[in-house]
mmCIF file of C-alpha atoms in Angstrom:
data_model
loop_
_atom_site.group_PDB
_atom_site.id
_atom_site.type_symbol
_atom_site.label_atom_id
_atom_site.label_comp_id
_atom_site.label_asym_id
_atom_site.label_seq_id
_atom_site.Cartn_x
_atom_site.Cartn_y
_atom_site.Cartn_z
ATOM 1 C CA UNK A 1 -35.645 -24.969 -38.534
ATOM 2 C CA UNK A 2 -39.337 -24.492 -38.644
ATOM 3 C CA UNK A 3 -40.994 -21.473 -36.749
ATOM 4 C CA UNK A 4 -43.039 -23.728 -34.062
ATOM 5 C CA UNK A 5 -39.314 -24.803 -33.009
ATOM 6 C CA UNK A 6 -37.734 -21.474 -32.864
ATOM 7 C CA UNK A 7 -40.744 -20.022 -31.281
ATOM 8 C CA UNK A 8 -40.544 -22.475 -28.676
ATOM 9 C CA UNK A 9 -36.729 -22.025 -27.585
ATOM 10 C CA UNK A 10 -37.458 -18.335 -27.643
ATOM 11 C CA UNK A 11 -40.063 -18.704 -25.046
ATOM 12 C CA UNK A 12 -38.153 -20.920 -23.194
ATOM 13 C CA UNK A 13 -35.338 -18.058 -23.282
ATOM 14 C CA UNK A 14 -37.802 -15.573 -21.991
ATOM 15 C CA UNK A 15 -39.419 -17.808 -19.444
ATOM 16 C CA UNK A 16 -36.325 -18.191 -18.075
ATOM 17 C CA UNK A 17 -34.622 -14.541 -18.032
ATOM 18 C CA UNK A 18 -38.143 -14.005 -16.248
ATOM 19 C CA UNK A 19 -37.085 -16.540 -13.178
ATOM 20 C CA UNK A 20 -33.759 -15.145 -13.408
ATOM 21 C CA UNK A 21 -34.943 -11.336 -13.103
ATOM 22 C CA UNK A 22 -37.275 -12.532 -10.142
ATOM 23 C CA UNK A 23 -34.837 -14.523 -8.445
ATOM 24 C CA UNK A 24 -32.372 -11.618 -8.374
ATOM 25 C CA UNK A 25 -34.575 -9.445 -6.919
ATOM 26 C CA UNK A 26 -35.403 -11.598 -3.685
ATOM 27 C CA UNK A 27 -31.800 -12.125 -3.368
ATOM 28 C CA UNK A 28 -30.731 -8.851 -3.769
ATOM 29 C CA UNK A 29 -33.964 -7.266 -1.392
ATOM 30 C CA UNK A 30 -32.889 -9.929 1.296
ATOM 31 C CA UNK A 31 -29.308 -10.399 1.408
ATOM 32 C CA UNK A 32 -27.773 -8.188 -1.282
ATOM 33 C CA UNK A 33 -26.268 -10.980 -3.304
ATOM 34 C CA UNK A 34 -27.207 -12.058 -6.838
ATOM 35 C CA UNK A 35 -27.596 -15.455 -7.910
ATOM 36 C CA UNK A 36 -24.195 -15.537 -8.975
ATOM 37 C CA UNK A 37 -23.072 -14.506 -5.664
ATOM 38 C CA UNK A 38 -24.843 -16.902 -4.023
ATOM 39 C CA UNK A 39 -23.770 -20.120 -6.352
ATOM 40 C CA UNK A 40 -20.084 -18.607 -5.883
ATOM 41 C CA UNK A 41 -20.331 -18.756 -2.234
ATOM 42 C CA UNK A 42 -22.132 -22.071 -1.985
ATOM 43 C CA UNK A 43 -19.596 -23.912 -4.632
ATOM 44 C CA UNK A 44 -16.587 -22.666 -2.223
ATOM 45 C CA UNK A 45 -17.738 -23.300 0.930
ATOM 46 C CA UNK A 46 -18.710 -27.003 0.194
ATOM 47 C CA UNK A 47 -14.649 -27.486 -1.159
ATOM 48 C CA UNK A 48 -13.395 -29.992 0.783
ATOM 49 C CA UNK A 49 -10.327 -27.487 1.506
ATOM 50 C CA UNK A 50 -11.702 -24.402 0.540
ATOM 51 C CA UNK A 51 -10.019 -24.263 -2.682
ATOM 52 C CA UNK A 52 -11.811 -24.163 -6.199
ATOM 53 C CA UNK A 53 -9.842 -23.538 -9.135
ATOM 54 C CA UNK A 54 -11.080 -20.538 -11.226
ATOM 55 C CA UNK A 55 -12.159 -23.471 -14.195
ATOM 56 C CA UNK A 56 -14.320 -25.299 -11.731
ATOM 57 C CA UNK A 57 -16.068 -21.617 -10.573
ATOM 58 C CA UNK A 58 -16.355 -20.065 -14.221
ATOM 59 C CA UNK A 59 -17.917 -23.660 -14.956
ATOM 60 C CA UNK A 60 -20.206 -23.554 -11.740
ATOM 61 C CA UNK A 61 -21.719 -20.503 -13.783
ATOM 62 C CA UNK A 62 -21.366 -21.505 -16.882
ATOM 63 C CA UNK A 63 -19.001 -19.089 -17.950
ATOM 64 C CA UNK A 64 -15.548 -19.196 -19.653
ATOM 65 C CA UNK A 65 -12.364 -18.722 -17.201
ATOM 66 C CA UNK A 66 -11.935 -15.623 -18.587
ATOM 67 C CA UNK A 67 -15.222 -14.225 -19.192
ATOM 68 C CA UNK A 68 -15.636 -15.316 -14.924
ATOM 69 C CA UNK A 69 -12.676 -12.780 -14.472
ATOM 70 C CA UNK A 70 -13.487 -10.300 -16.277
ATOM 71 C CA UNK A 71 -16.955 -10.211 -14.323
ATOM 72 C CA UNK A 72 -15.501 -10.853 -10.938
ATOM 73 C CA UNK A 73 -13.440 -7.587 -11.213
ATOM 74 C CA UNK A 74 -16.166 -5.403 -12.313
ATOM 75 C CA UNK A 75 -18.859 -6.600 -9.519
ATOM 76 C CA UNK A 76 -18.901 -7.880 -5.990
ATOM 77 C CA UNK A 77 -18.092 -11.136 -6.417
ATOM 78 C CA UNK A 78 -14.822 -10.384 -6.006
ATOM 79 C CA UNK A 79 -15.808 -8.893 -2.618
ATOM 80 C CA UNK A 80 -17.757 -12.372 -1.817
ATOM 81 C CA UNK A 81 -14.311 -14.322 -2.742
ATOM 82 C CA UNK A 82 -12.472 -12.527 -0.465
ATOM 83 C CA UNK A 83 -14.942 -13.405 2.165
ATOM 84 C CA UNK A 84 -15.447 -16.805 1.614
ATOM 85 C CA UNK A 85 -11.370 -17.482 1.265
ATOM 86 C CA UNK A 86 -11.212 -15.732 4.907
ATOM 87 C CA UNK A 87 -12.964 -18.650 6.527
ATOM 88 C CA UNK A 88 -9.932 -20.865 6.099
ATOM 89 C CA UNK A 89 -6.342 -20.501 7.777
ATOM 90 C CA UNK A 90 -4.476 -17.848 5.783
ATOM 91 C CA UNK A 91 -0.761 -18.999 5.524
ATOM 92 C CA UNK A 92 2.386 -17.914 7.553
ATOM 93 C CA UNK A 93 3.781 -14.733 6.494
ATOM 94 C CA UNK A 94 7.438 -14.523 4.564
ATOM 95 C CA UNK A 95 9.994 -13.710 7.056
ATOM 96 C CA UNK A 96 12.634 -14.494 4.276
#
């Protein structure tokens, strides 16, 4: 690979960390939600039943299944999940 290439995706990856920085702090000033949070939120509430399996979120990120978990117990998003999954008919209890 010649330099004008490389020097070229590099930019590219610094133009867009830049946006990404920016956006996250008018999300975060206004609502208190990253980007992530936000694309979490929006991916389950358009489910046609509320449900999103944890490949089709991870993907919505573009994250691994794993590497999704792993973030969604260190940060709020976990918080947001719990939200978002309250907006739908929890089921009947056990009364076994």
């Amino acid at each position: 690979m010649s330099i004008a290439p490389l020097d070229l995706f590099l930019n590219i990856g610094r133009a867009h960390a830049s946006l990404n920085l920016k956006l996250q702090e008018e999300l975060g000033a206004f609502h208190g939600l990253d980007y992530e949070d936000v694309t979490l939120l929006h991916r389950l509430l358009s489910a046609e039943d509320g449900c999103v399996s944890a490949a089709d979120l991870a993907r919505s990120l573009g994250l691994s299944i794993s590497a999704w978990l792993r973030k969604a117990c260190r940060k709020s998003t976990l918080r947001s999940l719990r939200f978002a999954t309250t907006t739908r008919p929890s089921p009947e209890p056990f009364n076994g």
